[in-house]
PDB file of C-alpha atoms in Angstrom:
ATOM      1  CA  UNK A  91      -9.597 -44.505   7.420  1.00 39.00           C
ATOM      2  CA  UNK A  92     -10.305 -43.266   3.892  1.00 40.00           C
ATOM      3  CA  UNK A  93     -13.649 -44.146   2.373  1.00 40.00           C
ATOM      4  CA  UNK A  94     -13.428 -46.565  -0.529  1.00 37.00           C
ATOM      5  CA  UNK A  95     -14.506 -45.259  -3.933  1.00 40.00           C
ATOM      6  CA  UNK A  96     -17.372 -46.947  -5.769  1.00 41.00           C
ATOM      7  CA  UNK A  97     -16.655 -47.565  -9.426  1.00 43.00           C
ATOM      8  CA  UNK A  98     -19.576 -46.876 -11.721  1.00 43.00           C
ATOM      9  CA  UNK A  99     -20.517 -49.622 -14.125  1.00 42.00           C
ATOM     10  CA  UNK A 100     -19.420 -48.838 -17.675  1.00 50.00           C
ATOM     11  CA  UNK A 101     -22.262 -47.411 -19.715  1.00 60.00           C
ATOM     12  CA  UNK A 102     -23.406 -49.135 -22.879  1.00 66.00           C
ATOM     13  CA  UNK A 103     -22.195 -47.589 -26.145  1.00 78.00           C
ATOM     14  CA  UNK A 104     -24.564 -45.079 -27.712  1.00 86.00           C
ATOM     15  CA  UNK A 105     -26.715 -46.658 -30.449  1.00 86.00           C
ATOM     16  CA  UNK A 106     -25.185 -46.302 -33.907  1.00 89.00           C
ATOM     17  CA  UNK A 107     -25.341 -48.074 -37.287  1.00 91.00           C
ATOM     18  CA  UNK A 108     -22.856 -50.802 -38.215  1.00 94.00           C
ATOM     19  CA  UNK A 109     -19.329 -49.851 -39.266  1.00 94.00           C
ATOM     20  CA  UNK A 110     -19.303 -48.763 -42.903  1.00 94.00           C
ATOM     21  CA  UNK A 111     -16.923 -51.603 -43.764  1.00 96.00           C
ATOM     22  CA  UNK A 112     -19.602 -54.184 -43.038  1.00 95.00           C
ATOM     23  CA  UNK A 113     -22.108 -52.231 -45.124  1.00 95.00           C
ATOM     24  CA  UNK A 114     -19.729 -52.097 -48.086  1.00 96.00           C
ATOM     25  CA  UNK A 115     -19.167 -55.861 -48.027  1.00 96.00           C
ATOM     26  CA  UNK A 116     -22.838 -56.861 -47.837  1.00 97.00           C
ATOM     27  CA  UNK A 117     -22.372 -58.215 -51.351  1.00 97.00           C
ATOM     28  CA  UNK A 118     -20.921 -61.328 -49.723  1.00 97.00           C
ATOM     29  CA  UNK A 119     -24.531 -62.433 -49.387  1.00 97.00           C
ATOM     30  CA  UNK A 120     -24.185 -63.846 -52.914  1.00 97.00           C
ATOM     31  CA  UNK A 121     -21.669 -66.360 -51.567  1.00 97.00           C
ATOM     32  CA  UNK A 122     -24.137 -67.296 -48.827  1.00 98.00           C
ATOM     33  CA  UNK A 123     -26.800 -67.884 -51.478  1.00 97.00           C
ATOM     34  CA  UNK A 124     -24.346 -70.118 -53.316  1.00 98.00           C
ATOM     35  CA  UNK A 125     -23.573 -71.981 -50.097  1.00 97.00           C
ATOM     36  CA  UNK A 126     -27.311 -72.443 -49.558  1.00 98.00           C
ATOM     37  CA  UNK A 127     -27.769 -74.222 -52.875  1.00 97.00           C
ATOM     38  CA  UNK A 128     -24.540 -76.203 -52.537  1.00 97.00           C
ATOM     39  CA  UNK A 129     -25.649 -77.461 -49.118  1.00 97.00           C
ATOM     40  CA  UNK A 130     -29.265 -78.068 -50.179  1.00 96.00           C
ATOM     41  CA  UNK A 131     -28.972 -81.901 -49.960  1.00 95.00           C
ATOM     42  CA  UNK A 132     -27.744 -81.544 -46.360  1.00 95.00           C
ATOM     43  CA  UNK A 133     -30.404 -78.961 -45.512  1.00 96.00           C
ATOM     44  CA  UNK A 134     -33.115 -81.318 -46.769  1.00 93.00           C
ATOM     45  CA  UNK A 135     -31.995 -83.750 -44.054  1.00 94.00           C
ATOM     46  CA  UNK A 136     -32.648 -81.285 -41.228  1.00 96.00           C
ATOM     47  CA  UNK A 137     -35.304 -82.171 -38.606  1.00 95.00           C
ATOM     48  CA  UNK A 138     -38.713 -82.583 -40.214  1.00 95.00           C
ATOM     49  CA  UNK A 139     -41.678 -80.449 -39.329  1.00 96.00           C
ATOM     50  CA  UNK A 140     -45.136 -81.462 -38.130  1.00 96.00           C
ATOM     51  CA  UNK A 141     -46.998 -79.660 -40.898  1.00 97.00           C
ATOM     52  CA  UNK A 142     -47.978 -76.552 -38.964  1.00 98.00           C
ATOM     53  CA  UNK A 143     -48.213 -73.211 -40.782  1.00 98.00           C
ATOM     54  CA  UNK A 144     -45.234 -70.845 -40.925  1.00 98.00           C
ATOM     55  CA  UNK A 145     -45.797 -67.231 -41.973  1.00 98.00           C
ATOM     56  CA  UNK A 146     -42.614 -65.623 -43.374  1.00 98.00           C
ATOM     57  CA  UNK A 147     -42.246 -61.827 -43.465  1.00 98.00           C
ATOM     58  CA  UNK A 148     -39.601 -60.122 -45.661  1.00 98.00           C
ATOM     59  CA  UNK A 149     -37.290 -57.272 -44.720  1.00 97.00           C
ATOM     60  CA  UNK A 150     -37.547 -53.564 -45.439  1.00 97.00           C
ATOM     61  CA  UNK A 151     -37.887 -52.832 -49.192  1.00 96.00           C
ATOM     62  CA  UNK A 152     -38.009 -56.589 -49.913  1.00 97.00           C
ATOM     63  CA  UNK A 153     -40.804 -58.845 -51.124  1.00 97.00           C
ATOM     64  CA  UNK A 154     -41.726 -62.529 -51.095  1.00 97.00           C
ATOM     65  CA  UNK A 155     -39.023 -63.136 -53.712  1.00 97.00           C
ATOM     66  CA  UNK A 156     -36.324 -62.682 -51.049  1.00 97.00           C
ATOM     67  CA  UNK A 157     -37.805 -65.385 -48.818  1.00 98.00           C
ATOM     68  CA  UNK A 158     -38.701 -67.915 -51.517  1.00 98.00           C
ATOM     69  CA  UNK A 159     -35.566 -70.112 -51.032  1.00 98.00           C
ATOM     70  CA  UNK A 160     -36.260 -70.303 -47.288  1.00 98.00           C
ATOM     71  CA  UNK A 161     -39.937 -71.099 -47.813  1.00 98.00           C
ATOM     72  CA  UNK A 162     -39.182 -73.822 -50.354  1.00 98.00           C
ATOM     73  CA  UNK A 163     -36.816 -75.434 -47.862  1.00 98.00           C
ATOM     74  CA  UNK A 164     -39.415 -75.227 -45.092  1.00 98.00           C
ATOM     75  CA  UNK A 165     -41.996 -76.877 -47.341  1.00 98.00           C
ATOM     76  CA  UNK A 166     -39.518 -79.651 -48.139  1.00 97.00           C
ATOM     77  CA  UNK A 167     -39.066 -80.134 -44.382  1.00 98.00           C
ATOM     78  CA  UNK A 168     -42.797 -80.612 -43.956  1.00 98.00           C
ATOM     79  CA  UNK A 169     -44.082 -77.162 -43.004  1.00 98.00           C
ATOM     80  CA  UNK A 170     -46.998 -75.286 -44.515  1.00 98.00           C
ATOM     81  CA  UNK A 171     -44.855 -72.243 -45.339  1.00 98.00           C
ATOM     82  CA  UNK A 172     -46.425 -69.012 -46.607  1.00 98.00           C
ATOM     83  CA  UNK A 173     -45.132 -65.663 -47.760  1.00 97.00           C
ATOM     84  CA  UNK A 174     -47.116 -62.577 -46.996  1.00 95.00           C
ATOM     85  CA  UNK A 175     -49.786 -60.892 -49.125  1.00 89.00           C
ATOM     86  CA  UNK A 176     -48.465 -57.322 -48.896  1.00 93.00           C
ATOM     87  CA  UNK A 177     -46.078 -56.921 -51.828  1.00 94.00           C
ATOM     88  CA  UNK A 178     -42.923 -54.997 -51.029  1.00 96.00           C
ATOM     89  CA  UNK A 179     -42.250 -54.154 -47.359  1.00 96.00           C
ATOM     90  CA  UNK A 180     -42.176 -50.357 -47.522  1.00 95.00           C
ATOM     91  CA  UNK A 181     -44.893 -48.733 -45.445  1.00 94.00           C
ATOM     92  CA  UNK A 182     -45.774 -49.732 -41.889  1.00 93.00           C
ATOM     93  CA  UNK A 183     -49.350 -48.526 -41.687  1.00 93.00           C
ATOM     94  CA  UNK A 184     -52.636 -49.718 -40.264  1.00 92.00           C
ATOM     95  CA  UNK A 185     -53.593 -51.372 -43.555  1.00 94.00           C
ATOM     96  CA  UNK A 186     -50.450 -53.525 -43.422  1.00 95.00           C
ATOM     97  CA  UNK A 187     -51.112 -54.589 -39.830  1.00 94.00           C
ATOM     98  CA  UNK A 188     -54.722 -55.439 -40.728  1.00 95.00           C
ATOM     99  CA  UNK A 189     -53.569 -57.636 -43.640  1.00 96.00           C
ATOM    100  CA  UNK A 190     -51.050 -59.437 -41.424  1.00 97.00           C
ATOM    101  CA  UNK A 191     -53.693 -60.036 -38.773  1.00 97.00           C
ATOM    102  CA  UNK A 192     -56.139 -61.349 -41.385  1.00 97.00           C
ATOM    103  CA  UNK A 193     -53.557 -63.767 -42.775  1.00 97.00           C
ATOM    104  CA  UNK A 194     -52.586 -64.973 -39.297  1.00 98.00           C
ATOM    105  CA  UNK A 195     -56.231 -65.504 -38.347  1.00 98.00           C
ATOM    106  CA  UNK A 196     -56.906 -67.401 -41.578  1.00 97.00           C
ATOM    107  CA  UNK A 197     -53.913 -69.716 -41.201  1.00 98.00           C
ATOM    108  CA  UNK A 198     -54.791 -70.383 -37.575  1.00 98.00           C
ATOM    109  CA  UNK A 199     -58.488 -70.940 -38.268  1.00 97.00           C
ATOM    110  CA  UNK A 200     -57.930 -73.119 -41.349  1.00 96.00           C
ATOM    111  CA  UNK A 201     -55.499 -75.463 -39.597  1.00 93.00           C
ATOM    112  CA  UNK A 202     -56.779 -75.256 -36.033  1.00 95.00           C
ATOM    113  CA  UNK A 203     -53.155 -74.932 -34.952  1.00 97.00           C
ATOM    114  CA  UNK A 204     -50.952 -72.065 -33.837  1.00 98.00           C
ATOM    115  CA  UNK A 205     -48.782 -70.409 -36.485  1.00 98.00           C
ATOM    116  CA  UNK A 206     -45.017 -69.855 -36.326  1.00 98.00           C
ATOM    117  CA  UNK A 207     -43.797 -66.432 -37.463  1.00 98.00           C
ATOM    118  CA  UNK A 208     -40.414 -65.913 -39.126  1.00 98.00           C
ATOM    119  CA  UNK A 209     -39.351 -62.363 -39.964  1.00 98.00           C
ATOM    120  CA  UNK A 210     -36.243 -61.028 -41.663  1.00 98.00           C
ATOM    121  CA  UNK A 211     -35.032 -57.568 -40.560  1.00 97.00           C
ATOM    122  CA  UNK A 212     -38.114 -55.279 -40.422  1.00 97.00           C
ATOM    123  CA  UNK A 213     -40.202 -58.398 -40.997  1.00 98.00           C
ATOM    124  CA  UNK A 214     -38.981 -59.681 -37.640  1.00 98.00           C
ATOM    125  CA  UNK A 215     -40.129 -56.500 -35.908  1.00 96.00           C
ATOM    126  CA  UNK A 216     -43.571 -56.949 -37.458  1.00 97.00           C
ATOM    127  CA  UNK A 217     -43.642 -60.628 -36.493  1.00 98.00           C
ATOM    128  CA  UNK A 218     -42.898 -59.820 -32.850  1.00 97.00           C
ATOM    129  CA  UNK A 219     -45.563 -57.113 -32.719  1.00 95.00           C
ATOM    130  CA  UNK A 220     -48.083 -59.415 -34.408  1.00 97.00           C
ATOM    131  CA  UNK A 221     -47.372 -62.019 -31.732  1.00 97.00           C
ATOM    132  CA  UNK A 222     -47.977 -59.413 -29.027  1.00 96.00           C
ATOM    133  CA  UNK A 223     -51.376 -58.616 -30.553  1.00 95.00           C
ATOM    134  CA  UNK A 224     -52.435 -62.261 -30.929  1.00 97.00           C
ATOM    135  CA  UNK A 225     -50.314 -64.516 -28.686  1.00 97.00           C
ATOM    136  CA  UNK A 226     -53.103 -67.099 -28.556  1.00 98.00           C
ATOM    137  CA  UNK A 227     -52.605 -67.734 -32.287  1.00 98.00           C
ATOM    138  CA  UNK A 228     -48.785 -67.778 -32.401  1.00 98.00           C
ATOM    139  CA  UNK A 229     -46.586 -70.795 -31.671  1.00 98.00           C
ATOM    140  CA  UNK A 230     -43.193 -69.051 -31.739  1.00 97.00           C
ATOM    141  CA  UNK A 231     -41.334 -66.140 -33.338  1.00 98.00           C
ATOM    142  CA  UNK A 232     -37.924 -66.189 -35.027  1.00 98.00           C
ATOM    143  CA  UNK A 233     -36.387 -62.888 -36.154  1.00 98.00           C
ATOM    144  CA  UNK A 234     -33.349 -62.598 -38.438  1.00 98.00           C
ATOM    145  CA  UNK A 235     -31.157 -59.528 -37.995  1.00 98.00           C
ATOM    146  CA  UNK A 236     -34.141 -57.490 -36.848  1.00 97.00           C
ATOM    147  CA  UNK A 237     -33.841 -54.002 -35.293  1.00 96.00           C
ATOM    148  CA  UNK A 238     -35.737 -54.907 -32.126  1.00 95.00           C
ATOM    149  CA  UNK A 239     -34.262 -52.061 -30.095  1.00 90.00           C
ATOM    150  CA  UNK A 240     -36.431 -49.075 -29.223  1.00 86.00           C
ATOM    151  CA  UNK A 241     -33.754 -46.822 -30.754  1.00 88.00           C
ATOM    152  CA  UNK A 242     -33.873 -46.596 -34.546  1.00 89.00           C
ATOM    153  CA  UNK A 243     -30.266 -45.354 -34.648  1.00 89.00           C
ATOM    154  CA  UNK A 244     -29.049 -48.969 -34.656  1.00 93.00           C
ATOM    155  CA  UNK A 245     -29.825 -49.265 -38.366  1.00 94.00           C
ATOM    156  CA  UNK A 246     -28.300 -47.566 -41.392  1.00 93.00           C
ATOM    157  CA  UNK A 247     -31.740 -47.653 -43.063  1.00 93.00           C
ATOM    158  CA  UNK A 248     -33.324 -45.355 -40.456  1.00 91.00           C
ATOM    159  CA  UNK A 249     -33.368 -42.252 -42.667  1.00 93.00           C
ATOM    160  CA  UNK A 250     -34.929 -44.069 -45.608  1.00 94.00           C
ATOM    161  CA  UNK A 251     -37.483 -45.708 -43.320  1.00 92.00           C
ATOM    162  CA  UNK A 252     -38.445 -42.323 -41.852  1.00 92.00           C
ATOM    163  CA  UNK A 253     -38.575 -40.741 -45.305  1.00 92.00           C
ATOM    164  CA  UNK A 254     -41.157 -43.315 -46.369  1.00 93.00           C
ATOM    165  CA  UNK A 255     -43.009 -43.710 -43.065  1.00 92.00           C
ATOM    166  CA  UNK A 256     -42.380 -40.530 -41.077  1.00 90.00           C
ATOM    167  CA  UNK A 257     -40.754 -40.433 -37.661  1.00 88.00           C
ATOM    168  CA  UNK A 258     -43.939 -41.891 -36.184  1.00 85.00           C
ATOM    169  CA  UNK A 259     -45.452 -44.457 -38.583  1.00 86.00           C
ATOM    170  CA  UNK A 260     -49.218 -44.689 -38.672  1.00 86.00           C
ATOM    171  CA  UNK A 261     -49.168 -48.019 -36.842  1.00 83.00           C
ATOM    172  CA  UNK A 262     -47.435 -46.342 -33.865  1.00 82.00           C
ATOM    173  CA  UNK A 263     -50.062 -43.638 -33.558  1.00 79.00           C
ATOM    174  CA  UNK A 264     -52.523 -46.050 -31.974  1.00 73.00           C
ATOM    175  CA  UNK A 265     -50.129 -46.730 -29.116  1.00 73.00           C
ATOM    176  CA  UNK A 266     -48.668 -49.899 -30.644  1.00 76.00           C
ATOM    177  CA  UNK A 267     -45.030 -50.524 -31.577  1.00 80.00           C
ATOM    178  CA  UNK A 268     -43.948 -48.532 -28.522  1.00 82.00           C
ATOM    179  CA  UNK A 269     -41.840 -51.196 -26.812  1.00 89.00           C
ATOM    180  CA  UNK A 270     -39.988 -53.034 -29.559  1.00 92.00           C
ATOM    181  CA  UNK A 271     -37.379 -54.359 -27.131  1.00 92.00           C
ATOM    182  CA  UNK A 272     -40.094 -56.127 -25.135  1.00 93.00           C
ATOM    183  CA  UNK A 273     -40.412 -59.744 -26.279  1.00 94.00           C
ATOM    184  CA  UNK A 274     -43.855 -61.183 -27.060  1.00 95.00           C
ATOM    185  CA  UNK A 275     -45.311 -63.683 -24.578  1.00 95.00           C
ATOM    186  CA  UNK A 276     -44.411 -66.684 -26.777  1.00 96.00           C
ATOM    187  CA  UNK A 277     -41.071 -68.451 -27.364  1.00 96.00           C
ATOM    188  CA  UNK A 278     -38.911 -65.940 -29.213  1.00 97.00           C
ATOM    189  CA  UNK A 279     -35.547 -66.379 -30.928  1.00 97.00           C
ATOM    190  CA  UNK A 280     -33.383 -63.589 -32.336  1.00 98.00           C
ATOM    191  CA  UNK A 281     -30.729 -64.711 -34.815  1.00 98.00           C
ATOM    192  CA  UNK A 282     -28.063 -62.065 -35.379  1.00 98.00           C
ATOM    193  CA  UNK A 283     -24.574 -61.543 -36.745  1.00 98.00           C
ATOM    194  CA  UNK A 284     -21.873 -59.208 -35.476  1.00 97.00           C
ATOM    195  CA  UNK A 285     -20.864 -58.531 -39.095  1.00 97.00           C
ATOM    196  CA  UNK A 286     -24.309 -57.207 -40.032  1.00 97.00           C
ATOM    197  CA  UNK A 287     -23.939 -54.253 -42.399  1.00 97.00           C
ATOM    198  CA  UNK A 288     -27.483 -52.865 -42.049  1.00 97.00           C
ATOM    199  CA  UNK A 289     -28.552 -53.353 -38.413  1.00 97.00           C
ATOM    200  CA  UNK A 290     -25.958 -53.062 -35.662  1.00 96.00           C
ATOM    201  CA  UNK A 291     -25.890 -56.365 -33.821  1.00 97.00           C
ATOM    202  CA  UNK A 292     -26.570 -54.702 -30.469  1.00 95.00           C
ATOM    203  CA  UNK A 293     -29.949 -53.640 -31.821  1.00 96.00           C
ATOM    204  CA  UNK A 294     -30.859 -57.281 -32.506  1.00 97.00           C
ATOM    205  CA  UNK A 295     -30.007 -58.727 -29.104  1.00 96.00           C
ATOM    206  CA  UNK A 296     -32.939 -59.580 -26.868  1.00 93.00           C
ATOM    207  CA  UNK A 297     -32.775 -58.602 -23.244  1.00 84.00           C
ATOM    208  CA  UNK A 298     -33.419 -61.324 -20.656  1.00 78.00           C
ATOM    209  CA  UNK A 299     -37.152 -61.675 -20.105  1.00 72.00           C
ATOM    210  CA  UNK A 300     -39.605 -63.709 -18.092  1.00 67.00           C
ATOM    211  CA  UNK A 301     -40.774 -65.356 -21.303  1.00 76.00           C
ATOM    212  CA  UNK A 302     -38.764 -67.951 -23.249  1.00 92.00           C
ATOM    213  CA  UNK A 303     -36.290 -65.838 -25.199  1.00 95.00           C
ATOM    214  CA  UNK A 304     -32.857 -66.452 -26.679  1.00 96.00           C
ATOM    215  CA  UNK A 305     -30.210 -64.977 -28.978  1.00 97.00           C
ATOM    216  CA  UNK A 306     -28.314 -67.056 -31.544  1.00 98.00           C
ATOM    217  CA  UNK A 307     -25.184 -65.612 -33.131  1.00 98.00           C
ATOM    218  CA  UNK A 308     -24.106 -66.747 -36.604  1.00 98.00           C
ATOM    219  CA  UNK A 309     -21.422 -65.863 -39.154  1.00 98.00           C
ATOM    220  CA  UNK A 310     -23.377 -64.019 -41.851  1.00 98.00           C
ATOM    221  CA  UNK A 311     -24.171 -60.787 -43.624  1.00 98.00           C
ATOM    222  CA  UNK A 312     -27.485 -59.017 -43.141  1.00 98.00           C
ATOM    223  CA  UNK A 313     -28.616 -59.664 -46.709  1.00 97.00           C
ATOM    224  CA  UNK A 314     -27.577 -63.308 -46.450  1.00 98.00           C
ATOM    225  CA  UNK A 315     -29.428 -64.209 -43.261  1.00 98.00           C
ATOM    226  CA  UNK A 316     -32.420 -65.584 -45.152  1.00 98.00           C
ATOM    227  CA  UNK A 317     -30.302 -68.151 -46.998  1.00 98.00           C
ATOM    228  CA  UNK A 318     -27.300 -68.705 -44.739  1.00 98.00           C
ATOM    229  CA  UNK A 319     -26.957 -72.471 -44.030  1.00 98.00           C
ATOM    230  CA  UNK A 320     -26.245 -71.932 -40.325  1.00 98.00           C
ATOM    231  CA  UNK A 321     -29.420 -69.859 -40.015  1.00 98.00           C
ATOM    232  CA  UNK A 322     -31.395 -72.620 -41.737  1.00 98.00           C
ATOM    233  CA  UNK A 323     -29.975 -75.159 -39.269  1.00 98.00           C
ATOM    234  CA  UNK A 324     -31.013 -73.049 -36.280  1.00 98.00           C
ATOM    235  CA  UNK A 325     -34.391 -72.208 -37.795  1.00 98.00           C
ATOM    236  CA  UNK A 326     -35.227 -75.851 -38.515  1.00 98.00           C
ATOM    237  CA  UNK A 327     -34.246 -76.783 -34.963  1.00 98.00           C
ATOM    238  CA  UNK A 328     -36.487 -74.104 -33.456  1.00 98.00           C
ATOM    239  CA  UNK A 329     -39.503 -74.906 -35.635  1.00 98.00           C
ATOM    240  CA  UNK A 330     -39.228 -78.653 -34.992  1.00 98.00           C
ATOM    241  CA  UNK A 331     -39.864 -78.308 -31.262  1.00 97.00           C
ATOM    242  CA  UNK A 332     -43.224 -79.838 -30.299  1.00 95.00           C
ATOM    243  CA  UNK A 333     -45.876 -77.234 -29.614  1.00 94.00           C
ATOM    244  CA  UNK A 334     -45.969 -76.294 -25.955  1.00 91.00           C
ATOM    245  CA  UNK A 335     -42.361 -77.291 -25.332  1.00 93.00           C
ATOM    246  CA  UNK A 336     -39.244 -75.136 -25.548  1.00 94.00           C
ATOM    247  CA  UNK A 337     -35.567 -75.398 -24.695  1.00 95.00           C
ATOM    248  CA  UNK A 338     -32.686 -73.047 -25.591  1.00 95.00           C
ATOM    249  CA  UNK A 339     -30.868 -73.797 -28.824  1.00 96.00           C
ATOM    250  CA  UNK A 340     -27.883 -76.125 -28.616  1.00 96.00           C
ATOM    251  CA  UNK A 341     -26.017 -76.710 -31.860  1.00 95.00           C
ATOM    252  CA  UNK A 342     -25.055 -80.314 -32.640  1.00 93.00           C
ATOM    253  CA  UNK A 343     -21.419 -80.957 -31.751  1.00 94.00           C
ATOM    254  CA  UNK A 344     -20.364 -81.222 -35.399  1.00 93.00           C
ATOM    255  CA  UNK A 345     -21.800 -77.792 -36.192  1.00 95.00           C
ATOM    256  CA  UNK A 346     -20.915 -75.770 -33.107  1.00 95.00           C
ATOM    257  CA  UNK A 347     -18.202 -73.970 -35.104  1.00 96.00           C
ATOM    258  CA  UNK A 348     -21.004 -72.291 -37.066  1.00 96.00           C
ATOM    259  CA  UNK A 349     -22.386 -70.588 -33.959  1.00 97.00           C
ATOM    260  CA  UNK A 350     -19.919 -68.291 -32.158  1.00 96.00           C
ATOM    261  CA  UNK A 351     -20.597 -67.494 -28.520  1.00 89.00           C
ATOM    262  CA  UNK A 352     -18.932 -64.124 -28.157  1.00 91.00           C
ATOM    263  CA  UNK A 353     -19.676 -61.738 -25.256  1.00 90.00           C
ATOM    264  CA  UNK A 354     -22.737 -59.550 -25.747  1.00 87.00           C
ATOM    265  CA  UNK A 355     -21.138 -56.404 -24.377  1.00 76.00           C
TER     266      UNK A 355
END
């Protein structure tokens, strides 16, 4: 009797940036900004917060200006929302990490409560690593279109990042930032879009972990994630969970169309 052949499992595609088409149409983020302001009355009716501090980190080459609409909404919902104190997000060095740690410690010490971290793109990578350094001070982490893979080839901004930071940024030289795909030991949500023009969506998907992790897919551009109404809905839902409790995101029935559930392969 002939021996049966064993079929090898298909290998995952090699890491690569998003298709150029999605990069060229990133300008659609302006429509998402318009949708944000048009839906502002609805967004103000999202679940209210309990007043805890939320530290918001901008994406690569961006500053607090990019996150100001999101932070204003979070304040309206009852959160103590803060930008960061590091200007434009360009260099990932030890000085930046020290400033982020100082701000996190201050917010935690001043309120006596854990702080939620929200990071957009590179800001999400920093938020996750900050939570790994100080999990006792962090309530949860939400990343938006962040390149959380250990392979930098998932993003079209890799060359510019390396030009400004080197292939091994200063913060990595101390042994940190070596396992970006590893989730921090706090509830962690990655919000991503398969039409991202800067970070390939595969690079934003969290692997299953022992900690409380999840992936939420939305219809958005990379540059629109910080204002996209569906992202705001998911973000408000995640932040409104009582401290110490966590359950995977479930969109309300009326809004499930905003959250596709396509295969992650």
